[in-house]
PDB file of C-alpha atoms in Angstrom:
ATOM      1  CA  UNK A  13      27.734 -38.997  42.701  1.00  0.00           C
ATOM      2  CA  UNK A  14      29.088 -41.604  44.945  1.00  0.00           C
ATOM      3  CA  UNK A  15      32.881 -42.762  45.004  1.00  0.00           C
ATOM      4  CA  UNK A  16      32.895 -46.620  44.730  1.00  0.00           C
ATOM      5  CA  UNK A  17      36.617 -46.863  44.810  1.00  0.00           C
ATOM      6  CA  UNK A  18      39.814 -44.904  44.086  1.00  0.00           C
ATOM      7  CA  UNK A  19      43.226 -46.557  43.595  1.00  0.00           C
ATOM      8  CA  UNK A  20      46.632 -45.248  42.863  1.00  0.00           C
ATOM      9  CA  UNK A  21      47.483 -46.077  39.266  1.00  0.00           C
ATOM     10  CA  UNK A  22      50.693 -45.035  37.273  1.00  0.00           C
ATOM     11  CA  UNK A  23      51.104 -42.095  39.203  1.00  0.00           C
ATOM     12  CA  UNK A  24      47.350 -40.961  38.942  1.00  0.00           C
ATOM     13  CA  UNK A  25      44.122 -42.432  40.273  1.00  0.00           C
ATOM     14  CA  UNK A  26      41.754 -44.919  38.856  1.00  0.00           C
ATOM     15  CA  UNK A  27      38.325 -44.131  40.246  1.00  0.00           C
ATOM     16  CA  UNK A  28      34.927 -45.806  40.053  1.00  0.00           C
ATOM     17  CA  UNK A  29      31.813 -43.658  40.544  1.00  0.00           C
ATOM     18  CA  UNK A  30      28.067 -44.222  40.563  1.00  0.00           C
ATOM     19  CA  UNK A  31      25.410 -41.705  39.947  1.00  0.00           C
ATOM     20  CA  UNK A  32      21.725 -41.284  39.357  1.00  0.00           C
ATOM     21  CA  UNK A  33      21.052 -41.026  35.510  1.00  0.00           C
ATOM     22  CA  UNK A  34      18.188 -38.925  34.216  1.00  0.00           C
ATOM     23  CA  UNK A  35      18.822 -40.209  30.635  1.00  0.00           C
ATOM     24  CA  UNK A  36      18.685 -43.895  31.630  1.00  0.00           C
ATOM     25  CA  UNK A  37      16.358 -43.574  34.538  1.00  0.00           C
ATOM     26  CA  UNK A  38      18.702 -45.688  36.897  1.00  0.00           C
ATOM     27  CA  UNK A  39      21.808 -45.536  38.796  1.00  0.00           C
ATOM     28  CA  UNK A  40      24.840 -45.712  36.230  1.00  0.00           C
ATOM     29  CA  UNK A  41      28.523 -46.493  37.115  1.00  0.00           C
ATOM     30  CA  UNK A  42      31.619 -45.390  35.284  1.00  0.00           C
ATOM     31  CA  UNK A  43      35.393 -45.553  35.622  1.00  0.00           C
ATOM     32  CA  UNK A  44      37.608 -42.593  35.287  1.00  0.00           C
ATOM     33  CA  UNK A  45      41.461 -42.720  35.124  1.00  0.00           C
ATOM     34  CA  UNK A  46      43.148 -39.280  35.907  1.00  0.00           C
ATOM     35  CA  UNK A  47      46.794 -38.919  35.328  1.00  0.00           C
ATOM     36  CA  UNK A  48      49.054 -37.092  37.708  1.00  0.00           C
ATOM     37  CA  UNK A  49      48.808 -33.846  35.720  1.00  0.00           C
ATOM     38  CA  UNK A  50      45.179 -33.478  36.694  1.00  0.00           C
ATOM     39  CA  UNK A  51      46.412 -32.347  40.144  1.00  0.00           C
ATOM     40  CA  UNK A  52      47.687 -29.213  38.488  1.00  0.00           C
ATOM     41  CA  UNK A  53      44.819 -28.416  36.024  1.00  0.00           C
ATOM     42  CA  UNK A  54      42.526 -29.910  33.292  1.00  0.00           C
ATOM     43  CA  UNK A  55      43.728 -32.774  31.090  1.00  0.00           C
ATOM     44  CA  UNK A  56      42.524 -33.848  27.678  1.00  0.00           C
ATOM     45  CA  UNK A  57      39.987 -36.751  27.617  1.00  0.00           C
ATOM     46  CA  UNK A  58      39.837 -40.051  25.916  1.00  0.00           C
ATOM     47  CA  UNK A  59      36.590 -41.889  26.002  1.00  0.00           C
ATOM     48  CA  UNK A  60      36.608 -45.703  25.638  1.00  0.00           C
ATOM     49  CA  UNK A  61      33.233 -47.666  24.784  1.00  0.00           C
ATOM     50  CA  UNK A  62      33.078 -51.201  25.586  1.00  0.00           C
ATOM     51  CA  UNK A  63      31.368 -54.028  23.606  1.00  0.00           C
ATOM     52  CA  UNK A  64      28.712 -56.480  24.018  1.00  0.00           C
ATOM     53  CA  UNK A  65      28.275 -58.085  27.586  1.00  0.00           C
ATOM     54  CA  UNK A  66      30.555 -55.510  29.089  1.00  0.00           C
ATOM     55  CA  UNK A  67      30.255 -53.189  31.951  1.00  0.00           C
ATOM     56  CA  UNK A  68      32.617 -50.152  32.770  1.00  0.00           C
ATOM     57  CA  UNK A  69      35.063 -52.567  34.310  1.00  0.00           C
ATOM     58  CA  UNK A  70      36.206 -54.846  31.422  1.00  0.00           C
ATOM     59  CA  UNK A  71      38.355 -52.292  29.605  1.00  0.00           C
ATOM     60  CA  UNK A  72      39.463 -50.776  32.904  1.00  0.00           C
ATOM     61  CA  UNK A  73      41.009 -53.869  34.029  1.00  0.00           C
ATOM     62  CA  UNK A  74      41.966 -55.670  30.628  1.00  0.00           C
ATOM     63  CA  UNK A  75      42.901 -53.008  28.090  1.00  0.00           C
ATOM     64  CA  UNK A  76      46.188 -51.881  29.599  1.00  0.00           C
ATOM     65  CA  UNK A  77      45.233 -48.266  28.723  1.00  0.00           C
ATOM     66  CA  UNK A  78      46.169 -46.478  31.921  1.00  0.00           C
ATOM     67  CA  UNK A  79      49.979 -46.873  31.499  1.00  0.00           C
ATOM     68  CA  UNK A  80      50.019 -45.309  28.141  1.00  0.00           C
ATOM     69  CA  UNK A  81      47.365 -42.738  29.050  1.00  0.00           C
ATOM     70  CA  UNK A  82      49.669 -41.806  32.124  1.00  0.00           C
ATOM     71  CA  UNK A  83      52.651 -41.269  29.777  1.00  0.00           C
ATOM     72  CA  UNK A  84      50.632 -38.928  27.582  1.00  0.00           C
ATOM     73  CA  UNK A  85      48.887 -36.974  30.364  1.00  0.00           C
ATOM     74  CA  UNK A  86      45.305 -38.112  29.228  1.00  0.00           C
ATOM     75  CA  UNK A  87      42.420 -39.100  31.284  1.00  0.00           C
ATOM     76  CA  UNK A  88      40.282 -42.028  30.365  1.00  0.00           C
ATOM     77  CA  UNK A  89      36.624 -42.501  30.889  1.00  0.00           C
ATOM     78  CA  UNK A  90      35.095 -45.914  30.790  1.00  0.00           C
ATOM     79  CA  UNK A  91      31.176 -45.708  30.610  1.00  0.00           C
ATOM     80  CA  UNK A  92      28.837 -48.779  31.098  1.00  0.00           C
ATOM     81  CA  UNK A  93      27.209 -50.307  27.958  1.00  0.00           C
ATOM     82  CA  UNK A  94      23.567 -50.039  28.968  1.00  0.00           C
ATOM     83  CA  UNK A  95      21.326 -49.251  31.814  1.00  0.00           C
ATOM     84  CA  UNK A  96      21.124 -51.334  34.849  1.00  0.00           C
ATOM     85  CA  UNK A  97      18.786 -52.489  37.544  1.00  0.00           C
ATOM     86  CA  UNK A  98      15.566 -54.292  37.946  1.00  0.00           C
ATOM     87  CA  UNK A  99      13.607 -51.906  36.114  1.00  0.00           C
ATOM     88  CA  UNK A 100      15.512 -51.991  32.895  1.00  0.00           C
ATOM     89  CA  UNK A 101      14.206 -54.313  30.438  1.00  0.00           C
ATOM     90  CA  UNK A 102      16.303 -57.285  29.349  1.00  0.00           C
ATOM     91  CA  UNK A 103      16.511 -60.207  27.051  1.00  0.00           C
ATOM     92  CA  UNK A 104      17.711 -63.902  27.390  1.00  0.00           C
ATOM     93  CA  UNK A 105      20.145 -63.289  24.464  1.00  0.00           C
ATOM     94  CA  UNK A 106      23.485 -61.810  25.326  1.00  0.00           C
ATOM     95  CA  UNK A 107      23.378 -59.463  22.225  1.00  0.00           C
ATOM     96  CA  UNK A 108      20.110 -57.493  23.210  1.00  0.00           C
ATOM     97  CA  UNK A 109      19.080 -55.791  26.474  1.00  0.00           C
ATOM     98  CA  UNK A 110      21.522 -55.313  29.447  1.00  0.00           C
ATOM     99  CA  UNK A 111      25.201 -55.108  28.247  1.00  0.00           C
ATOM    100  CA  UNK A 112      23.887 -54.557  24.749  1.00  0.00           C
ATOM    101  CA  UNK A 113      22.661 -51.061  24.604  1.00  0.00           C
ATOM    102  CA  UNK A 114      24.418 -50.262  21.202  1.00  0.00           C
ATOM    103  CA  UNK A 115      24.729 -46.495  21.985  1.00  0.00           C
ATOM    104  CA  UNK A 116      21.349 -45.426  20.723  1.00  0.00           C
ATOM    105  CA  UNK A 117      18.290 -43.848  22.086  1.00  0.00           C
ATOM    106  CA  UNK A 118      15.508 -46.518  21.992  1.00  0.00           C
ATOM    107  CA  UNK A 119      12.007 -45.582  20.882  1.00  0.00           C
ATOM    108  CA  UNK A 120      10.321 -49.114  21.028  1.00  0.00           C
ATOM    109  CA  UNK A 121       8.836 -50.840  23.965  1.00  0.00           C
ATOM    110  CA  UNK A 122      10.018 -52.189  26.247  1.00  0.00           C
ATOM    111  CA  UNK A 123      13.360 -50.497  25.795  1.00  0.00           C
ATOM    112  CA  UNK A 124      12.530 -46.718  25.462  1.00  0.00           C
ATOM    113  CA  UNK A 125      12.162 -45.891  29.183  1.00  0.00           C
ATOM    114  CA  UNK A 126      15.759 -46.864  29.999  1.00  0.00           C
ATOM    115  CA  UNK A 127      17.856 -47.467  27.026  1.00  0.00           C
ATOM    116  CA  UNK A 128      19.031 -44.021  26.044  1.00  0.00           C
ATOM    117  CA  UNK A 129      22.796 -44.625  25.783  1.00  0.00           C
ATOM    118  CA  UNK A 130      23.459 -42.158  23.224  1.00  0.00           C
ATOM    119  CA  UNK A 131      22.154 -39.292  25.340  1.00  0.00           C
ATOM    120  CA  UNK A 132      24.054 -40.667  28.154  1.00  0.00           C
ATOM    121  CA  UNK A 133      27.354 -40.928  26.564  1.00  0.00           C
ATOM    122  CA  UNK A 134      26.738 -37.690  24.319  1.00  0.00           C
ATOM    123  CA  UNK A 135      25.310 -35.352  27.000  1.00  0.00           C
ATOM    124  CA  UNK A 136      24.786 -36.406  30.428  1.00  0.00           C
ATOM    125  CA  UNK A 137      27.964 -38.059  31.342  1.00  0.00           C
ATOM    126  CA  UNK A 138      30.143 -35.397  29.773  1.00  0.00           C
ATOM    127  CA  UNK A 139      28.396 -32.717  31.699  1.00  0.00           C
ATOM    128  CA  UNK A 140      28.765 -34.674  34.841  1.00  0.00           C
ATOM    129  CA  UNK A 141      32.530 -35.453  34.533  1.00  0.00           C
ATOM    130  CA  UNK A 142      33.145 -31.961  33.249  1.00  0.00           C
ATOM    131  CA  UNK A 143      31.565 -30.359  36.280  1.00  0.00           C
ATOM    132  CA  UNK A 144      33.381 -32.669  38.933  1.00  0.00           C
ATOM    133  CA  UNK A 145      36.804 -33.444  37.647  1.00  0.00           C
ATOM    134  CA  UNK A 146      39.839 -31.781  36.225  1.00  0.00           C
ATOM    135  CA  UNK A 147      39.013 -32.446  32.632  1.00  0.00           C
ATOM    136  CA  UNK A 148      39.633 -30.234  29.355  1.00  0.00           C
ATOM    137  CA  UNK A 149      36.170 -30.943  27.748  1.00  0.00           C
ATOM    138  CA  UNK A 150      37.453 -28.914  24.791  1.00  0.00           C
ATOM    139  CA  UNK A 151      40.084 -31.615  23.993  1.00  0.00           C
ATOM    140  CA  UNK A 152      38.189 -34.947  23.628  1.00  0.00           C
ATOM    141  CA  UNK A 153      38.717 -38.064  21.561  1.00  0.00           C
ATOM    142  CA  UNK A 154      36.964 -41.340  21.440  1.00  0.00           C
ATOM    143  CA  UNK A 155      37.670 -45.067  20.922  1.00  0.00           C
ATOM    144  CA  UNK A 156      35.941 -48.367  21.557  1.00  0.00           C
ATOM    145  CA  UNK A 157      35.862 -52.065  20.938  1.00  0.00           C
ATOM    146  CA  UNK A 158      33.272 -54.042  18.925  1.00  0.00           C
ATOM    147  CA  UNK A 159      29.840 -52.672  19.767  1.00  0.00           C
ATOM    148  CA  UNK A 160      31.873 -49.732  21.381  1.00  0.00           C
ATOM    149  CA  UNK A 161      33.835 -49.291  18.207  1.00  0.00           C
ATOM    150  CA  UNK A 162      30.430 -48.939  16.545  1.00  0.00           C
ATOM    151  CA  UNK A 163      29.552 -46.281  19.214  1.00  0.00           C
ATOM    152  CA  UNK A 164      32.727 -44.480  18.937  1.00  0.00           C
ATOM    153  CA  UNK A 165      32.581 -44.228  15.127  1.00  0.00           C
ATOM    154  CA  UNK A 166      28.914 -43.064  15.131  1.00  0.00           C
ATOM    155  CA  UNK A 167      29.188 -40.639  17.915  1.00  0.00           C
ATOM    156  CA  UNK A 168      32.269 -39.038  16.394  1.00  0.00           C
ATOM    157  CA  UNK A 169      30.436 -38.504  12.966  1.00  0.00           C
ATOM    158  CA  UNK A 170      27.181 -37.612  14.688  1.00  0.00           C
ATOM    159  CA  UNK A 171      28.586 -34.904  16.991  1.00  0.00           C
ATOM    160  CA  UNK A 172      30.563 -32.734  14.590  1.00  0.00           C
ATOM    161  CA  UNK A 173      33.394 -30.764  16.459  1.00  0.00           C
ATOM    162  CA  UNK A 174      33.186 -32.855  19.622  1.00  0.00           C
ATOM    163  CA  UNK A 175      35.914 -35.146  19.186  1.00  0.00           C
ATOM    164  CA  UNK A 176      39.496 -34.374  17.604  1.00  0.00           C
ATOM    165  CA  UNK A 177      40.144 -38.054  16.754  1.00  0.00           C
ATOM    166  CA  UNK A 178      38.403 -41.351  16.643  1.00  0.00           C
ATOM    167  CA  UNK A 179      39.600 -45.013  16.572  1.00  0.00           C
ATOM    168  CA  UNK A 180      38.129 -48.408  17.104  1.00  0.00           C
ATOM    169  CA  UNK A 181      39.179 -51.864  17.804  1.00  0.00           C
ATOM    170  CA  UNK A 182      37.279 -54.430  15.639  1.00  0.00           C
ATOM    171  CA  UNK A 183      34.107 -52.140  15.408  1.00  0.00           C
ATOM    172  CA  UNK A 184      30.909 -53.319  14.163  1.00  0.00           C
ATOM    173  CA  UNK A 185      31.183 -51.199  10.954  1.00  0.00           C
ATOM    174  CA  UNK A 186      27.916 -51.779   9.133  1.00  0.00           C
ATOM    175  CA  UNK A 187      25.119 -52.959  11.472  1.00  0.00           C
ATOM    176  CA  UNK A 188      22.328 -52.281   9.056  1.00  0.00           C
ATOM    177  CA  UNK A 189      23.594 -55.111   7.017  1.00  0.00           C
ATOM    178  CA  UNK A 190      24.695 -57.591   9.810  1.00  0.00           C
ATOM    179  CA  UNK A 191      23.072 -59.716  12.323  1.00  0.00           C
ATOM    180  CA  UNK A 192      24.909 -57.597  14.947  1.00  0.00           C
ATOM    181  CA  UNK A 193      22.831 -54.643  14.129  1.00  0.00           C
ATOM    182  CA  UNK A 194      19.615 -55.481  12.281  1.00  0.00           C
ATOM    183  CA  UNK A 195      18.302 -57.449  15.230  1.00  0.00           C
ATOM    184  CA  UNK A 196      19.086 -54.773  17.780  1.00  0.00           C
ATOM    185  CA  UNK A 197      18.247 -51.624  15.726  1.00  0.00           C
ATOM    186  CA  UNK A 198      14.981 -53.170  14.769  1.00  0.00           C
ATOM    187  CA  UNK A 199      14.226 -53.987  18.490  1.00  0.00           C
ATOM    188  CA  UNK A 200      15.315 -50.466  19.736  1.00  0.00           C
ATOM    189  CA  UNK A 201      14.365 -48.325  16.985  1.00  0.00           C
ATOM    190  CA  UNK A 202      11.621 -50.036  15.182  1.00  0.00           C
ATOM    191  CA  UNK A 203      10.991 -51.268  11.540  1.00  0.00           C
ATOM    192  CA  UNK A 204      11.502 -47.844   9.910  1.00  0.00           C
ATOM    193  CA  UNK A 205      15.036 -48.435   8.669  1.00  0.00           C
ATOM    194  CA  UNK A 206      15.508 -44.819   7.711  1.00  0.00           C
ATOM    195  CA  UNK A 207      16.091 -44.247  11.515  1.00  0.00           C
ATOM    196  CA  UNK A 208      18.891 -46.717  11.582  1.00  0.00           C
ATOM    197  CA  UNK A 209      21.283 -45.111   9.202  1.00  0.00           C
ATOM    198  CA  UNK A 210      22.750 -42.634  11.878  1.00  0.00           C
ATOM    199  CA  UNK A 211      23.873 -45.535  13.677  1.00  0.00           C
ATOM    200  CA  UNK A 212      25.835 -47.220  10.905  1.00  0.00           C
ATOM    201  CA  UNK A 213      29.414 -46.094  10.621  1.00  0.00           C
ATOM    202  CA  UNK A 214      29.809 -47.100   7.041  1.00  0.00           C
ATOM    203  CA  UNK A 215      26.555 -45.107   6.006  1.00  0.00           C
ATOM    204  CA  UNK A 216      27.675 -42.253   8.136  1.00  0.00           C
ATOM    205  CA  UNK A 217      31.004 -42.212   6.425  1.00  0.00           C
ATOM    206  CA  UNK A 218      29.508 -42.112   2.913  1.00  0.00           C
ATOM    207  CA  UNK A 219      27.114 -39.276   4.125  1.00  0.00           C
ATOM    208  CA  UNK A 220      29.030 -37.012   6.453  1.00  0.00           C
ATOM    209  CA  UNK A 221      32.493 -38.393   7.185  1.00  0.00           C
ATOM    210  CA  UNK A 222      34.736 -37.175  10.017  1.00  0.00           C
ATOM    211  CA  UNK A 223      36.694 -33.855  10.282  1.00  0.00           C
ATOM    212  CA  UNK A 224      39.833 -35.492  11.674  1.00  0.00           C
ATOM    213  CA  UNK A 225      41.960 -38.589  11.808  1.00  0.00           C
ATOM    214  CA  UNK A 226      40.456 -42.168  12.108  1.00  0.00           C
ATOM    215  CA  UNK A 227      42.392 -45.488  13.150  1.00  0.00           C
ATOM    216  CA  UNK A 228      40.663 -48.782  13.075  1.00  0.00           C
ATOM    217  CA  UNK A 229      42.240 -52.235  13.719  1.00  0.00           C
ATOM    218  CA  UNK A 230      40.671 -55.614  13.247  1.00  0.00           C
ATOM    219  CA  UNK A 231      42.237 -59.004  13.430  1.00  0.00           C
ATOM    220  CA  UNK A 232      42.392 -61.296  10.526  1.00  0.00           C
ATOM    221  CA  UNK A 233      41.445 -64.259  12.802  1.00  0.00           C
ATOM    222  CA  UNK A 234      38.512 -62.276  14.347  1.00  0.00           C
ATOM    223  CA  UNK A 235      35.956 -64.888  14.865  1.00  0.00           C
ATOM    224  CA  UNK A 236      33.288 -62.337  14.366  1.00  0.00           C
ATOM    225  CA  UNK A 237      34.779 -60.652  11.367  1.00  0.00           C
ATOM    226  CA  UNK A 238      31.844 -61.480   8.963  1.00  0.00           C
ATOM    227  CA  UNK A 239      29.501 -59.608  11.399  1.00  0.00           C
ATOM    228  CA  UNK A 240      31.895 -56.682  11.709  1.00  0.00           C
ATOM    229  CA  UNK A 241      32.035 -56.008   8.016  1.00  0.00           C
ATOM    230  CA  UNK A 242      35.320 -53.977   7.888  1.00  0.00           C
ATOM    231  CA  UNK A 243      35.235 -54.039   4.229  1.00  0.00           C
ATOM    232  CA  UNK A 244      32.129 -51.887   4.181  1.00  0.00           C
ATOM    233  CA  UNK A 245      33.903 -49.311   6.137  1.00  0.00           C
ATOM    234  CA  UNK A 246      36.933 -49.444   3.918  1.00  0.00           C
ATOM    235  CA  UNK A 247      34.753 -48.897   0.911  1.00  0.00           C
ATOM    236  CA  UNK A 248      32.965 -45.971   2.306  1.00  0.00           C
ATOM    237  CA  UNK A 249      36.395 -44.393   3.468  1.00  0.00           C
ATOM    238  CA  UNK A 250      37.841 -44.827   0.067  1.00  0.00           C
ATOM    239  CA  UNK A 251      34.925 -43.365  -1.699  1.00  0.00           C
ATOM    240  CA  UNK A 252      34.809 -40.283   0.501  1.00  0.00           C
ATOM    241  CA  UNK A 253      38.623 -39.974   0.505  1.00  0.00           C
ATOM    242  CA  UNK A 254      38.585 -39.778   4.104  1.00  0.00           C
ATOM    243  CA  UNK A 255      41.695 -39.214   6.357  1.00  0.00           C
ATOM    244  CA  UNK A 256      41.838 -42.783   7.910  1.00  0.00           C
ATOM    245  CA  UNK A 257      44.158 -45.774   8.770  1.00  0.00           C
ATOM    246  CA  UNK A 258      42.346 -49.074   8.580  1.00  0.00           C
ATOM    247  CA  UNK A 259      44.551 -52.015   9.577  1.00  0.00           C
ATOM    248  CA  UNK A 260      43.940 -55.721   9.461  1.00  0.00           C
ATOM    249  CA  UNK A 261      46.191 -57.343  11.932  1.00  0.00           C
ATOM    250  CA  UNK A 262      47.460 -60.829  11.015  1.00  0.00           C
ATOM    251  CA  UNK A 263      46.410 -63.591  13.489  1.00  0.00           C
ATOM    252  CA  UNK A 264      44.661 -61.536  15.949  1.00  0.00           C
ATOM    253  CA  UNK A 265      41.123 -62.364  17.236  1.00  0.00           C
ATOM    254  CA  UNK A 266      38.316 -60.354  19.016  1.00  0.00           C
ATOM    255  CA  UNK A 267      39.783 -60.698  22.594  1.00  0.00           C
ATOM    256  CA  UNK A 268      41.197 -58.097  24.967  1.00  0.00           C
ATOM    257  CA  UNK A 269      44.603 -59.763  24.050  1.00  0.00           C
ATOM    258  CA  UNK A 270      44.084 -58.009  20.696  1.00  0.00           C
ATOM    259  CA  UNK A 271      42.886 -54.828  22.244  1.00  0.00           C
ATOM    260  CA  UNK A 272      45.883 -54.523  24.706  1.00  0.00           C
ATOM    261  CA  UNK A 273      48.352 -55.399  22.127  1.00  0.00           C
ATOM    262  CA  UNK A 274      47.499 -52.303  20.063  1.00  0.00           C
ATOM    263  CA  UNK A 275      46.450 -49.892  22.851  1.00  0.00           C
ATOM    264  CA  UNK A 276      49.628 -47.970  22.781  1.00  0.00           C
ATOM    265  CA  UNK A 277      49.210 -47.205  19.067  1.00  0.00           C
ATOM    266  CA  UNK A 278      45.665 -45.913  19.726  1.00  0.00           C
ATOM    267  CA  UNK A 279      46.657 -43.822  22.701  1.00  0.00           C
ATOM    268  CA  UNK A 280      49.564 -42.407  21.063  1.00  0.00           C
ATOM    269  CA  UNK A 281      47.307 -41.739  17.918  1.00  0.00           C
ATOM    270  CA  UNK A 282      44.772 -39.790  20.111  1.00  0.00           C
ATOM    271  CA  UNK A 283      47.466 -37.852  21.952  1.00  0.00           C
ATOM    272  CA  UNK A 284      48.944 -36.491  18.848  1.00  0.00           C
ATOM    273  CA  UNK A 285      45.453 -35.023  17.856  1.00  0.00           C
ATOM    274  CA  UNK A 286      44.734 -33.833  21.448  1.00  0.00           C
ATOM    275  CA  UNK A 287      48.055 -32.023  21.732  1.00  0.00           C
ATOM    276  CA  UNK A 288      48.177 -30.698  18.265  1.00  0.00           C
TER     277      UNK A 288
END
């Protein structure tokens, strides 16, 4: 692992690190904010998964999360959204290929050799940061935006007992029924739609749910709301009687202005679970 940068930030440290990823078969970069409390011992962890076209950097510089995390004594991890490098397959469209990993393990050509973002976020990166930083990996929570909200919800439900809480900003909630999902799941996982279900938050909610609190925010003026399908997740939550707070925020869109506005709510929500 190589240190790309470390900057003083809200009394703690915002670092950027690169390492050789076995899961993705390339070098991967991630951001990690450590609050001041990490100097005295392990601190709880909040993962932030970013959306389409993003790298580790977008949320790290735009979401305004570090100040709220510093108040709560929580570390923030900002993974990348896909494999990188000349060997990783790509597509001309912004919503497939680099920057659009969708947090799945691809099984289809040409994606399978590198696009293994589920394994990277679920197994490889947690092991790496747990070994090298003062993190309490028994206390983890996860959040994300758009494609990252999809990843946060599906990872939380797909890894029972891993996360104490999950939240999402404008998540892609029902990708098997959306153009933001069917295209990518078909490309990465193939035509057998039975393999898609574990990567659909609404279907997973109906099937297994989540043993903990959920918070989701979506803007009523989100330009992609028809692709996000928040109503499908709401229906599944209601049918399952899942503990969840699902909010439609009047006038907000899909941007990081929206994310940063409600970041304090989300960090506080996770802090309550992480320190319970």
